[in-house]
Amino acid sequence: MSTVVLDVAAEPPAASTSAAPPSAQDLRRMRPIRGDAKAGAGKTAVCLACHGPQGVAIAPNFPNLAGQSASYLYVQLKEFHDGQRKDPVMTGQAAALSDEDMRNLASYYASLPPKPAGQADASARGAQLYLDGDPARGIPPCQACHGPAGLGPQPYPSSAPQPPWATFPHLRGQSGLYLTKQLGDFKRGTRAGNSNAKVMHGVAQTLSDDDIQALSAYLSTL
């Protein structure tokens, strides 16, 4: 399967094109995203209706954006913009954004404090799967990519290419409903626009419906 490298620091803003988007973008050499957080704050009027005034979602079917890495948020916006990821609301919202808008919005939400930690049950099945996986069933531990506290990776403070996990999301405190939907989409291959999604497709294939429910419940209270 052909891939492309999303070297966003070196590339100019994407121009409109009628060509079909690439089947998968290779994020392993992606450079860190930078933008103007203040300018991004001025573009959030529409975002607030779903993602809340401080980036914490107002309903469980929407994700929390506060504290996510700017690189992760930019990739998601760009995929909605370019049609590699589809959503009845976000596809239309992202279509009107320029590349600069997407960078600024990503930087703004990355600057907000994440949702406070909850009180997850460390003995729950979801905790076991997240922290240790299930080797007998080929399930890897989620913390290997998303961190033991669900706060994702900490990108290097430089302009050098980041390690492969630099665009993995924070999962702590996302709603169980949202996480269940996303894991289901990965399992069905609905989300497959980049190399990270391809990894998640393989992981999700190892999970039963009960596993997905257990992981979602654990992370929502983490």
Coordinates of C-alpha atoms in Angstrom, one line a residue:
M1 CA 0.0 0.0 0.0
S2 CA 1.4 3.4 -1.0
T3 CA 2.0 6.0 1.7
V4 CA 3.1 9.6 1.9
V5 CA 5.2 11.4 4.5
L6 CA 3.3 14.2 6.2
D7 CA 6.3 16.6 6.7
V8 CA 4.1 19.5 7.6
A9 CA 7.0 21.8 8.6
A10 CA 8.5 21.7 5.2
E11 CA 5.3 21.7 3.1
P12 CA 3.3 24.8 2.1
P13 CA -0.4 24.9 2.8
A14 CA -2.2 22.3 0.8
A15 CA -3.8 23.6 -2.4
S16 CA -7.2 22.5 -3.6
T17 CA -7.0 19.5 -5.9
S18 CA -9.5 17.1 -7.5
A19 CA -7.1 14.2 -7.1
A20 CA -8.1 11.4 -4.7
P21 CA -6.4 11.6 -1.3
P22 CA -3.7 9.1 -0.5
S23 CA -4.8 5.8 1.0
A24 CA -2.7 6.4 4.1
Q25 CA -0.4 9.1 5.3
D26 CA 2.8 8.1 7.0
L27 CA 3.1 10.1 10.2
R28 CA 6.3 8.5 11.5
R29 CA 8.5 11.5 10.4
M30 CA 6.0 14.2 11.1
R31 CA 7.5 17.5 12.4
P32 CA 6.0 19.2 15.4
I33 CA 3.1 21.6 14.7
R34 CA 3.3 25.2 15.7
G35 CA 0.6 27.9 15.5
D36 CA -0.7 31.0 17.1
A37 CA -2.8 29.9 20.0
K38 CA -4.3 33.4 20.4
A39 CA -5.4 33.5 16.8
G40 CA -6.8 30.0 17.2
A41 CA -8.9 31.1 20.2
G42 CA -10.6 33.6 17.9
K43 CA -11.6 30.8 15.6
T44 CA -13.4 28.7 18.2
A45 CA -16.9 30.2 18.1
V46 CA -18.4 27.2 16.2
C47 CA -16.2 24.7 18.1
L48 CA -17.6 25.7 21.5
A49 CA -21.1 24.3 20.7
C50 CA -19.7 20.7 20.9
H51 CA -16.3 20.9 22.5
G52 CA -17.1 23.3 25.3
P53 CA -15.6 26.7 26.2
Q54 CA -12.5 25.1 27.7
G55 CA -12.1 22.2 25.3
V56 CA -14.1 19.7 27.5
A57 CA -17.0 18.3 25.5
I58 CA -20.5 19.2 26.5
A59 CA -21.9 15.8 25.5
P60 CA -20.4 12.2 25.6
N61 CA -20.5 11.7 21.8
F62 CA -17.9 14.5 21.3
P63 CA -14.2 14.3 22.2
N64 CA -12.4 16.5 24.7
L65 CA -9.8 18.6 22.9
A66 CA -8.1 20.4 25.8
G67 CA -4.5 19.3 26.3
Q68 CA -4.2 17.1 23.2
S69 CA -1.0 17.6 21.3
A70 CA -1.1 20.2 18.6
S71 CA 0.3 17.6 16.1
Y72 CA -2.5 15.2 16.8
L73 CA -5.2 17.8 16.5
Y74 CA -3.8 19.2 13.3
V75 CA -3.7 15.8 11.7
Q76 CA -7.3 15.2 12.6
L77 CA -8.5 18.5 11.2
K78 CA -6.5 18.0 8.1
E79 CA -8.0 14.6 7.5
F80 CA -11.5 16.0 8.0
H81 CA -10.6 18.8 5.6
D82 CA -9.1 16.5 3.0
G83 CA -11.8 13.9 3.2
Q84 CA -9.6 11.1 4.7
R85 CA -11.7 11.1 7.8
K86 CA -15.5 11.7 7.6
D87 CA -18.0 13.0 10.1
P88 CA -21.4 14.6 9.5
V89 CA -20.4 17.7 11.4
M90 CA -16.6 17.9 11.3
T91 CA -16.3 17.3 7.5
G92 CA -18.2 20.5 6.8
Q93 CA -16.6 22.5 9.6
A94 CA -13.1 21.6 8.6
A95 CA -13.7 22.3 4.9
A96 CA -13.8 26.0 5.5
L97 CA -10.5 26.1 7.4
S98 CA -7.2 27.2 5.9
D99 CA -4.0 25.4 6.8
E100 CA -3.1 28.3 9.1
D101 CA -6.5 28.1 10.8
M102 CA -5.9 24.4 11.5
R103 CA -2.5 25.0 13.0
N104 CA -3.8 27.9 15.1
L105 CA -6.8 25.9 16.4
A106 CA -4.6 22.9 17.2
S107 CA -2.2 25.1 19.1
Y108 CA -4.9 26.8 21.0
Y109 CA -6.6 23.5 22.2
A110 CA -3.2 22.1 23.0
S111 CA -2.5 25.0 25.3
L112 CA -5.6 24.3 27.5
P113 CA -5.4 22.2 30.7
P114 CA -6.7 18.7 30.2
K115 CA -9.8 17.4 32.0
P116 CA -8.8 16.6 35.6
A117 CA -8.0 13.1 36.5
G118 CA -10.8 10.8 37.8
Q119 CA -10.7 7.8 40.1
A120 CA -10.4 4.8 37.9
D121 CA -10.6 1.3 39.3
A122 CA -7.1 -0.1 39.0
S123 CA -8.4 -3.7 39.5
A124 CA -10.9 -3.4 36.6
R125 CA -10.6 -5.5 33.4
G126 CA -10.2 -2.4 31.5
A127 CA -7.2 -1.4 33.6
Q128 CA -5.6 -4.8 33.0
L129 CA -6.0 -4.5 29.3
Y130 CA -4.8 -0.9 29.2
L131 CA -1.7 -1.4 31.4
D132 CA -0.7 -5.1 30.6
G133 CA -2.7 -6.2 27.6
D134 CA -3.5 -9.8 27.2
P135 CA -0.5 -11.7 25.7
A136 CA -2.4 -15.0 25.4
R137 CA -4.8 -13.3 23.0
G138 CA -2.3 -11.0 21.2
I139 CA -3.6 -7.8 22.8
P140 CA -0.8 -5.3 23.4
P141 CA -0.9 -2.9 26.4
C142 CA -2.4 0.4 25.4
Q143 CA -0.1 2.3 27.7
A144 CA 2.9 1.5 25.4
C145 CA 1.6 4.2 23.0
H146 CA -0.8 6.2 25.1
G147 CA 1.2 6.4 28.3
P148 CA 0.4 4.9 31.7
A149 CA -1.8 7.8 32.7
G150 CA -3.5 8.0 29.3
L151 CA -1.9 11.4 28.6
G152 CA -0.1 10.3 25.5
P153 CA 3.5 11.0 24.5
Q154 CA 5.6 14.1 25.3
P155 CA 7.1 15.3 22.0
Y156 CA 10.7 16.4 22.0
P157 CA 11.1 20.2 22.3
S158 CA 12.8 20.6 18.9
S159 CA 12.0 20.9 15.2
A160 CA 13.5 17.5 14.5
P161 CA 11.2 14.7 13.3
Q162 CA 9.4 13.2 16.2
P163 CA 9.3 9.6 17.2
P164 CA 6.4 7.5 15.7
W165 CA 4.2 7.9 18.7
A166 CA 4.3 11.7 18.7
T167 CA 0.8 12.0 17.0
F168 CA -0.9 9.5 19.3
P169 CA -3.8 11.0 21.3
H170 CA -4.4 11.5 25.0
L171 CA -7.2 9.2 26.1
R172 CA -7.6 10.0 29.8
G173 CA -11.1 11.2 30.6
Q174 CA -12.6 10.8 27.1
S175 CA -16.2 9.6 27.4
G176 CA -17.0 5.9 27.2
L177 CA -19.4 6.5 24.4
Y178 CA -16.9 8.3 22.3
L179 CA -14.1 5.8 22.9
T180 CA -16.4 2.9 22.1
K181 CA -17.4 4.5 18.8
Q182 CA -13.7 5.2 17.9
L183 CA -12.5 1.7 18.8
G184 CA -15.4 0.3 16.7
D185 CA -14.5 2.4 13.8
F186 CA -10.9 1.2 14.0
K187 CA -12.0 -2.4 14.2
R188 CA -14.2 -2.0 11.1
G189 CA -11.5 0.0 9.3
T190 CA -13.6 3.1 9.0
R191 CA -10.7 5.1 10.4
A192 CA -7.7 4.2 8.2
G193 CA -6.4 7.5 6.8
N194 CA -2.9 7.4 8.3
S195 CA -0.2 5.0 9.6
N196 CA -1.4 5.4 13.2
A197 CA -4.9 4.3 12.2
K198 CA -3.4 1.3 10.5
V199 CA -1.8 0.3 13.8
M200 CA -5.0 0.8 15.6
H201 CA -6.9 -1.3 13.1
G202 CA -4.7 -4.2 13.9
V203 CA -5.0 -3.7 17.6
A204 CA -8.8 -3.3 17.5
Q205 CA -9.1 -6.6 15.6
T206 CA -7.8 -8.4 18.8
L207 CA -10.5 -6.8 21.0
S208 CA -13.9 -8.3 21.6
D209 CA -17.0 -6.1 22.2
D210 CA -16.6 -6.8 25.9
D211 CA -12.9 -5.7 25.8
I212 CA -13.9 -2.5 24.1
Q213 CA -16.5 -1.7 26.7
A214 CA -14.1 -2.5 29.5
L215 CA -11.4 -0.2 28.1
S216 CA -13.8 2.6 27.4
A217 CA -15.2 2.4 30.9
Y218 CA -11.8 2.5 32.4
L219 CA -10.4 5.4 30.4
S220 CA -13.5 7.5 30.9
T221 CA -12.8 7.4 34.7
L222 CA -9.0 7.6 34.5

